[in-house]
Every structure is written in C-alpha cells, then in structure tokens.
PDB file of C-alpha atoms and ligand atoms in Angstrom:
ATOM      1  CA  UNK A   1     -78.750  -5.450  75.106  1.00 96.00           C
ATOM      2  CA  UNK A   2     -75.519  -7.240  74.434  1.00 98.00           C
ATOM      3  CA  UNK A   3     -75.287 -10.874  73.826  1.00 98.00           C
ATOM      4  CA  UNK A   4     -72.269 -12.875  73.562  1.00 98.00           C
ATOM      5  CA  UNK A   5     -72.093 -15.760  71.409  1.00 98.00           C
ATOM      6  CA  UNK A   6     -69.733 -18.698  72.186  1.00 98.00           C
ATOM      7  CA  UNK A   7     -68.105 -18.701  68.259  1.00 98.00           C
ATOM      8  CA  UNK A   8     -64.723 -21.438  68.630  1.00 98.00           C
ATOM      9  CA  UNK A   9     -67.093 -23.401  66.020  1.00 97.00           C
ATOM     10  CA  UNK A  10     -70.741 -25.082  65.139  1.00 96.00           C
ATOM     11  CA  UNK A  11     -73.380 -22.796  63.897  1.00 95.00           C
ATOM     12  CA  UNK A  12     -72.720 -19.475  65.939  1.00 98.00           C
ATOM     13  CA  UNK A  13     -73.081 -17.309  62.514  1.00 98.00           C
ATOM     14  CA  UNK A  14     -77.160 -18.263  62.900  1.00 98.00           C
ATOM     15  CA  UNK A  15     -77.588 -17.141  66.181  1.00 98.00           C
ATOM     16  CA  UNK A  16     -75.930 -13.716  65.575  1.00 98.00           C
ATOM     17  CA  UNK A  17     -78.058 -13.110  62.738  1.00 98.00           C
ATOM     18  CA  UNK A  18     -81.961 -13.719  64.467  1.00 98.00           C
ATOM     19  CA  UNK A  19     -80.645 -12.143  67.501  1.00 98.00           C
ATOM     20  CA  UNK A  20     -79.958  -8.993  65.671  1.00 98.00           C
ATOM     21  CA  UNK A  21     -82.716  -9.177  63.582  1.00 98.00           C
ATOM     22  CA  UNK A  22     -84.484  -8.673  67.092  1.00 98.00           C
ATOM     23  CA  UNK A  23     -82.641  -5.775  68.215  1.00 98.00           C
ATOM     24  CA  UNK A  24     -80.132  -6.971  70.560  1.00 98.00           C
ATOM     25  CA  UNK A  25     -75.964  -6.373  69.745  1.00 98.00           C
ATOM     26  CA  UNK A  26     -73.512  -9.572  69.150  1.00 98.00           C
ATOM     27  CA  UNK A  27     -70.270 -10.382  70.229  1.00 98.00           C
ATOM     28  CA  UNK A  28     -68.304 -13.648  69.597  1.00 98.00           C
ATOM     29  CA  UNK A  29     -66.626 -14.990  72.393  1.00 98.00           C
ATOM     30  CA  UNK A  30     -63.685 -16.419  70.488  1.00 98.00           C
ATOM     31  CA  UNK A  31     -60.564 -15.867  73.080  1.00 98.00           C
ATOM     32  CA  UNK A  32     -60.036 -15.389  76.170  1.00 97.00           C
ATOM     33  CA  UNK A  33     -59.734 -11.691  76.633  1.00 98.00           C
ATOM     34  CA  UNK A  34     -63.092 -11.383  74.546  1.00 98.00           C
ATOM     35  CA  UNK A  35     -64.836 -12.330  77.930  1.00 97.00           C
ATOM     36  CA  UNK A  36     -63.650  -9.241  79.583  1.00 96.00           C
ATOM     37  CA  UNK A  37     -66.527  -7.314  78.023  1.00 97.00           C
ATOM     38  CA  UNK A  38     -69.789  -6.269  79.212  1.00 97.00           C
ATOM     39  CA  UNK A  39     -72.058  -8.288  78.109  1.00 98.00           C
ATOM     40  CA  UNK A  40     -76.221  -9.353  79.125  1.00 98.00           C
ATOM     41  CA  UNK A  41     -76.610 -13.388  77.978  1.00 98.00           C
ATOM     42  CA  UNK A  42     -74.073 -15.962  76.358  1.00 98.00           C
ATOM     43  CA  UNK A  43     -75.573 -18.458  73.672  1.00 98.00           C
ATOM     44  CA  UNK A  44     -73.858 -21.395  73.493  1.00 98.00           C
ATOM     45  CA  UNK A  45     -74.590 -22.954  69.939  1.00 98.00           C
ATOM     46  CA  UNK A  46     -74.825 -26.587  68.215  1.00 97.00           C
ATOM     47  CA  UNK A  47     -71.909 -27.733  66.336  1.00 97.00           C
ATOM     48  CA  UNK A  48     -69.324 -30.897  68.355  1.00 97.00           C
ATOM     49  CA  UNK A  49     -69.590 -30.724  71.677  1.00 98.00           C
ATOM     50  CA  UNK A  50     -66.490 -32.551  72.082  1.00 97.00           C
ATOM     51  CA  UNK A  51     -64.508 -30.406  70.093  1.00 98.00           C
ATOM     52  CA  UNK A  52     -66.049 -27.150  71.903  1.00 98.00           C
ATOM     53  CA  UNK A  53     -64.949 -28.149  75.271  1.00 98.00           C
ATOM     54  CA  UNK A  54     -61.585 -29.271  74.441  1.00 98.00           C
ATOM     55  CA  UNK A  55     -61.202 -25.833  72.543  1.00 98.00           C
ATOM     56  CA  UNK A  56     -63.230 -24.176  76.034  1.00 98.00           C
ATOM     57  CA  UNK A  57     -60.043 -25.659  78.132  1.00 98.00           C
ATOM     58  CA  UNK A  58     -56.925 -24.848  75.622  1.00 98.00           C
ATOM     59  CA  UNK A  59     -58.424 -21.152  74.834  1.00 98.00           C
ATOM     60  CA  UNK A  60     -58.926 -21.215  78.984  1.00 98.00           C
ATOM     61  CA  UNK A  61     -62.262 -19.731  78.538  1.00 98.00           C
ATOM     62  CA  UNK A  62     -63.927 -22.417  80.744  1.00 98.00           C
ATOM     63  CA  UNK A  63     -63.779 -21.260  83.900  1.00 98.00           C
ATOM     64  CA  UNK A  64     -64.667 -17.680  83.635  1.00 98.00           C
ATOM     65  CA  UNK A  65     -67.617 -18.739  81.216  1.00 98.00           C
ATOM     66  CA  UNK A  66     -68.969 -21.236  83.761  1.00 98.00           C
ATOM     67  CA  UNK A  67     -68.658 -18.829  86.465  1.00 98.00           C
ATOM     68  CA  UNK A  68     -70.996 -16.484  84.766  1.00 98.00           C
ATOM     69  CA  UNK A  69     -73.485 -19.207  84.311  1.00 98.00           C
ATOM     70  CA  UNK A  70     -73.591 -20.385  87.815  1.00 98.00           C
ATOM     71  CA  UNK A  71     -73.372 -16.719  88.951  1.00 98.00           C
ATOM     72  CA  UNK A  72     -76.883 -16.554  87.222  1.00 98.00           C
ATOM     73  CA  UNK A  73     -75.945 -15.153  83.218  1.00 98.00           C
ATOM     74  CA  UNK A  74     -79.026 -16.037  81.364  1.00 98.00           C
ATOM     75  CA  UNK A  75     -77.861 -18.672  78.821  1.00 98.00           C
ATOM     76  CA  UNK A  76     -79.630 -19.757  75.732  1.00 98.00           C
ATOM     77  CA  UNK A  77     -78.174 -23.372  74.794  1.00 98.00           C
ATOM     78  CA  UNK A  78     -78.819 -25.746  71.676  1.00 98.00           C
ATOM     79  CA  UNK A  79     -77.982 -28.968  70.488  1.00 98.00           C
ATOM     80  CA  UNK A  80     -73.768 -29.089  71.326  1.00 98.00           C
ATOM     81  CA  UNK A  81     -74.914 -26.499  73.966  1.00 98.00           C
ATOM     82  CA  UNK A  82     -77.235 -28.376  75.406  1.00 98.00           C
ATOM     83  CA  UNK A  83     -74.385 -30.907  76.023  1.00 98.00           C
ATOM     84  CA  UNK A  84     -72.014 -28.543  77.437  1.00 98.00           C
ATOM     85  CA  UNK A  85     -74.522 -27.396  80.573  1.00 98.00           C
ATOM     86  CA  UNK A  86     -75.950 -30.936  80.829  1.00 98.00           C
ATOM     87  CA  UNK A  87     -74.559 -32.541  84.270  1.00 98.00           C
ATOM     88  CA  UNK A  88     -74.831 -35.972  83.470  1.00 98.00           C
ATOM     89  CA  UNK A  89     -74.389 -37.299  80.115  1.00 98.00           C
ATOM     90  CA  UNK A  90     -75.394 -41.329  79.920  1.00 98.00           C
ATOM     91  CA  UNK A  91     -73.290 -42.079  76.796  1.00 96.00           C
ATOM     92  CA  UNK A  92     -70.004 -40.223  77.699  1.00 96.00           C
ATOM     93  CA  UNK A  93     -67.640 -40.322  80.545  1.00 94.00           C
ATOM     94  CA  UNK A  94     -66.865 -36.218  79.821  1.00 93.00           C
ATOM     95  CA  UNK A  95     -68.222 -33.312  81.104  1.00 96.00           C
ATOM     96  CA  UNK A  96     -68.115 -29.594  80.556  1.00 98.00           C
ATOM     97  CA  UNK A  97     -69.633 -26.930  82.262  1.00 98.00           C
ATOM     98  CA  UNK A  98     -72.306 -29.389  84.035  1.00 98.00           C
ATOM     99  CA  UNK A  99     -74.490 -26.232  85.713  1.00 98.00           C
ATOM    100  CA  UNK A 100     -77.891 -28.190  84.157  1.00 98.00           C
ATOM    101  CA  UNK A 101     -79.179 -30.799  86.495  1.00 98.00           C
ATOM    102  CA  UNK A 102     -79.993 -33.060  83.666  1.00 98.00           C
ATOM    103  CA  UNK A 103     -79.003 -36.417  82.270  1.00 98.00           C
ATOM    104  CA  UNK A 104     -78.193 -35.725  77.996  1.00 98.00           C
ATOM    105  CA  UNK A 105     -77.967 -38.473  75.738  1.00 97.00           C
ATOM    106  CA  UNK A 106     -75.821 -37.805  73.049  1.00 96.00           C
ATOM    107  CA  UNK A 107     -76.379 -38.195  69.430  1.00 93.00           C
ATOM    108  CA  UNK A 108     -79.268 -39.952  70.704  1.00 94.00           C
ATOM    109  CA  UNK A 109     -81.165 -40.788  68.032  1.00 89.00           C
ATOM    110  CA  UNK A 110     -78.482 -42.811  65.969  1.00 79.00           C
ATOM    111  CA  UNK A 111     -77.407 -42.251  62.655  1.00 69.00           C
ATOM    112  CA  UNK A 112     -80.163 -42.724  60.430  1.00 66.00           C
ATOM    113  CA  UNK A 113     -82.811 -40.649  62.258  1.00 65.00           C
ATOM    114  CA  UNK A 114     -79.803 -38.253  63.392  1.00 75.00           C
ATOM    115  CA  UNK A 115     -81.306 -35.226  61.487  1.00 88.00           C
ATOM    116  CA  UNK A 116     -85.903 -34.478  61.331  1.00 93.00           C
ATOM    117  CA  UNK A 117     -87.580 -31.727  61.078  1.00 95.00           C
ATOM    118  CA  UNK A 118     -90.392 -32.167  63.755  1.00 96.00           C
ATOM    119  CA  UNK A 119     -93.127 -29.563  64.604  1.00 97.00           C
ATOM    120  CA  UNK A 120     -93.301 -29.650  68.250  1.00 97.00           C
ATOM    121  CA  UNK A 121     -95.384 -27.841  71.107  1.00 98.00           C
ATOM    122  CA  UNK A 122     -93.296 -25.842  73.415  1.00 98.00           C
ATOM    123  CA  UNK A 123     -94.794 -25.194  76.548  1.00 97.00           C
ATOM    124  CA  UNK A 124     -95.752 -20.970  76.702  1.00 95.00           C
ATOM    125  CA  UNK A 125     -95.118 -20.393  72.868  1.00 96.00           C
ATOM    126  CA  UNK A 126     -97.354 -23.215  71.026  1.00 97.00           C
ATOM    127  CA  UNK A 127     -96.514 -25.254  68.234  1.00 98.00           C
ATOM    128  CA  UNK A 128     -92.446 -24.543  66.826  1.00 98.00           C
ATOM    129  CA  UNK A 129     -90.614 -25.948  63.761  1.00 98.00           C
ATOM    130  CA  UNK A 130     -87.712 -28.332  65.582  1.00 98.00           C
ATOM    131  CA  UNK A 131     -85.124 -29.200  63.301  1.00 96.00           C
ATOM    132  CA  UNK A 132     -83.040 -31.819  64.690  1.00 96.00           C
ATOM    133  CA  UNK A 133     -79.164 -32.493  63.959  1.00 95.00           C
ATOM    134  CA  UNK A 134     -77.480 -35.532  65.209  1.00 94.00           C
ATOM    135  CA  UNK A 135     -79.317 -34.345  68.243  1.00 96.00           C
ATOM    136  CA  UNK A 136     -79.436 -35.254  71.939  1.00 97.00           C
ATOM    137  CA  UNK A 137     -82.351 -34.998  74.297  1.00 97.00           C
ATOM    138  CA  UNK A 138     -82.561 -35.162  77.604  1.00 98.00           C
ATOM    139  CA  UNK A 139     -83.362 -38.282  79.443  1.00 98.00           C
ATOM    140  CA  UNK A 140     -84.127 -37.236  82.627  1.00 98.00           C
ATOM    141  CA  UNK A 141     -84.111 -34.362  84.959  1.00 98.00           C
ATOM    142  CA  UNK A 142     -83.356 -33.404  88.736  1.00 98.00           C
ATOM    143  CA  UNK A 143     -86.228 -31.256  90.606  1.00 98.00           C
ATOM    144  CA  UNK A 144     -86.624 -27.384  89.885  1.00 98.00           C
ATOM    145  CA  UNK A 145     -85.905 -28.010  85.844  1.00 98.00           C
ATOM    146  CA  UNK A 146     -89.304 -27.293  84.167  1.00 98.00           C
ATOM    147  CA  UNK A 147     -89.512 -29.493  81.034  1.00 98.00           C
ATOM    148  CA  UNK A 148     -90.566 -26.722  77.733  1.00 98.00           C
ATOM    149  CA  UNK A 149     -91.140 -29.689  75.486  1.00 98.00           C
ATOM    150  CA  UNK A 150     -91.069 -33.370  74.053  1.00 98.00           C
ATOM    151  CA  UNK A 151     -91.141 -35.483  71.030  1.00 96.00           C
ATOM    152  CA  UNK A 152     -91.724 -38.784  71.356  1.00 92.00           C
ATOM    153  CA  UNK A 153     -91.837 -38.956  74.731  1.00 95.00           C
ATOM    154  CA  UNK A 154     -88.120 -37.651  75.074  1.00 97.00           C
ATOM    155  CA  UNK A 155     -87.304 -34.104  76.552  1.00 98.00           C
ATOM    156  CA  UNK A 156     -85.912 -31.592  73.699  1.00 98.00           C
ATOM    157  CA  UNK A 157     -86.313 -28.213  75.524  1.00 98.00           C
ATOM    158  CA  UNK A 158     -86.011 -27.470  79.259  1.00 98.00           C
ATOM    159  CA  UNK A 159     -85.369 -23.995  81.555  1.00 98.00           C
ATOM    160  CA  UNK A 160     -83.774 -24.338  84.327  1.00 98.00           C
ATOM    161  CA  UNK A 161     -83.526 -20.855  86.615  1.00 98.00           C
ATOM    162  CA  UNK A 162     -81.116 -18.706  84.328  1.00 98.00           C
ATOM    163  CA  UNK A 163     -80.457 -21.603  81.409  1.00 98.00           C
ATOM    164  CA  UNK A 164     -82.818 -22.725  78.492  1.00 98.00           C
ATOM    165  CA  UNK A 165     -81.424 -25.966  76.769  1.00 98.00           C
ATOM    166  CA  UNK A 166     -82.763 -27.300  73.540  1.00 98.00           C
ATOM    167  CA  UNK A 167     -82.024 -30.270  71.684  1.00 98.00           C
ATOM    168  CA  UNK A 168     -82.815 -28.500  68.345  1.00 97.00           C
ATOM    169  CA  UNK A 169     -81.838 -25.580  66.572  1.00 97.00           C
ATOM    170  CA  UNK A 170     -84.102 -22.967  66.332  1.00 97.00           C
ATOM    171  CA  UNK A 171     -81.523 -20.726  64.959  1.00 97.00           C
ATOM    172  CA  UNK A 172     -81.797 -22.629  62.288  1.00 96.00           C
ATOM    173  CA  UNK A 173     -85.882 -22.046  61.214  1.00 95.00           C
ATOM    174  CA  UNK A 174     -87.445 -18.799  61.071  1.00 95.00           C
ATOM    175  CA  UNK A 175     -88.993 -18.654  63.160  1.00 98.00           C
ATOM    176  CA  UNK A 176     -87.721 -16.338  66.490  1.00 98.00           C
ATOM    177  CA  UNK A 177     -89.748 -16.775  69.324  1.00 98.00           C
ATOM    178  CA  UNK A 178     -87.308 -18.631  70.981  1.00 98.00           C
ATOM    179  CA  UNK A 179     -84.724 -16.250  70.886  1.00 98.00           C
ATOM    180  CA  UNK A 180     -87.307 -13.788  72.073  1.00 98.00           C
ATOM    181  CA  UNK A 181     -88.279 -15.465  75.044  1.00 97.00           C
ATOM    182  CA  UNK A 182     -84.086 -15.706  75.479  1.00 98.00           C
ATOM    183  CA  UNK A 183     -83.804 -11.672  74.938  1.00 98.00           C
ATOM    184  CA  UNK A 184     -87.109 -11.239  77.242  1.00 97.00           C
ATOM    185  CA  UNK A 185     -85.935 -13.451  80.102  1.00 96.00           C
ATOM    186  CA  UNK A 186     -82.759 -10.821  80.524  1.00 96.00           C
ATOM    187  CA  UNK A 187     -85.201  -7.879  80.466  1.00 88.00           C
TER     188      UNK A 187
HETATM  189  N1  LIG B   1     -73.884 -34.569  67.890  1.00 71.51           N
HETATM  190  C1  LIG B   1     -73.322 -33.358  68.407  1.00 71.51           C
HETATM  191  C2  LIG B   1     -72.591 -33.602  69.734  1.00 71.51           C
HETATM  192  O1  LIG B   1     -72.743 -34.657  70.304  1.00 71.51           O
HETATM  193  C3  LIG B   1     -74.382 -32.306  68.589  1.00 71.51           C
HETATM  194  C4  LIG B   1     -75.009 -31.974  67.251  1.00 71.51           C
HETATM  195  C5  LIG B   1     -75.455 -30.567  67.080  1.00 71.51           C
HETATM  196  O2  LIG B   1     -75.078 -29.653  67.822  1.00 71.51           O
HETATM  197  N2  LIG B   1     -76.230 -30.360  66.054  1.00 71.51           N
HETATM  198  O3  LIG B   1     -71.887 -32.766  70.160  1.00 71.51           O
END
C-alpha cells in the first residue's frame, strides 16, 4: 500500500515515519508531476494552513489533489489539514480544498492555550493521547459527518465518507492506531 504525503511544509517527516513503521510505502507529494503516481491515500499534515494552500495553487497541485479527494481517495487530515478539507472556516474568508462539510475554527483556542496535551476518547479506538498545536476544532458539522471525538465540548476528530480530520496530531505521540484505522479504511 502506497501513501502519499502532502510534504510543501508542516510536519510531513512524522507521518512518513508511523506509516512505515506499519507497513505501508511513502511518497511526498512535493510538485506537481509527483501526483502522476500510483498511489492508495494522501495525508495531508499540520504545519500553516495558509502557507500550504498558497504553495497548493503556485505548485498547481490543487486541482488534481482535490479531484482525488472528491473522487473518493481516502484522506487522513490533521491540524493545517484539517483546515484545508474544512468547507467553512468561521474566522477566515479563505478556502482550500473545502470537500469536508464542516465549519473549522482556526487557531481556535488562542494563544496561550494554543498548544495541550489532552487524553481524549475517540469513538471505536478508546482513550488517545491528543496533542494539540495552535489547533482548530470544528464547530459544527453538516449531516452524514460522524463526529470521532471531543474535548471540551468542541469537535477534534470527525470521518466523513472517504476523509478523517483531526484537530491534533497523532503523528506526533506514539501511539498508531490512528494511522491504522487510516491504512485499514483503504483495505
Ligand atoms: N494554526 C495552524 C493553521 O491555522 C494549524 C496548526 C497546526 O497544524 N498545528 O494553519
């Protein structure tokens, strides 16, 4: 299995390195022409979501990317990822591939709580260490997205038919059962 990781910057290295601890192949999507290979899943990692879709746009990776998504590419999002599916986003006039029917707030939990380490329930895999990063979560969500988890009250992981979105990073604990359920959903 064959899993393409969006790598024009944030924290793609991390997501490389569980999913091939788990047995799947890598490739970095860095250009254009990178997309022309076969691949199973895309992972679309934390970092600046701003500065990912402007660099989406000049590389012109956007379209084909968000074709793939919409065409039903299982897609494993966090954080700056998150942000890039989301369709709505209530503290930004931008948006980028907008294939989640969700409304993301970004950076939503200000400054000084911008960055917790939280250990959450997610719905199907029990309790998971969440470490948050000048995160979003999601504020609401249209019918058919099935809510995975929340802290506070706030939504930090949904799936939504071929897309998983989290507000976290698990890439960034040890943990790998998310990135399991990513690699088992494309089985
Ligand atoms: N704050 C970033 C953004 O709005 C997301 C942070 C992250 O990916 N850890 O794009």
């Amino acid at each position: 299995m064959k899993i393409a990781v969006l790598a024009v910057q944030g924290a793609f290295i991390e997501h490389e390195k569980m999913l091939e601890s788990l047995g799947a192949e890598t490739i970095e999507l860095r250009q254009k022409s990178d997309l022309e290979q076969d691949f199973d899943g895309i992972v679309l990692p934390g970092g600046e979501s701003t500065v990912q879709g402007k660099l989406l746009k000049e590389l012109d990776m956007y379209d084909a990317l968000k074709e793939k998504i919409e065409q039903g590419m299982p897609v494993l999002a966090t954080c700056a990822g998150l942000i890039l599916l989301a369709e709505e986003l209530s503290n930004d006039d931008k948006r980028h591939f907008a294939t989640l029917p969700v409304c993301v707030k970004r950076n939503a939990y200000g400054r000084q709580l911008g960055s917790f380490h939280y250990d959450g329930e997610i719905k199907g895999l029990g309790v998971y260490p969440m470490e948050f990063i000048r995160a979003p979560y999601i504020e609401s969500v249209k019918p058919g997205v099935e809510v995975l988890a929340e802290v506070d009250g706030h939504i930090v992981a949904v799936k939504y038919q071929n897309q998983i979105a989290l507000a976290f990073h698990p890439e960034l604990s040890d943990d790998t059962r998310i990135h399991q359920m990513f690699l088992d959903m494309i089985k």
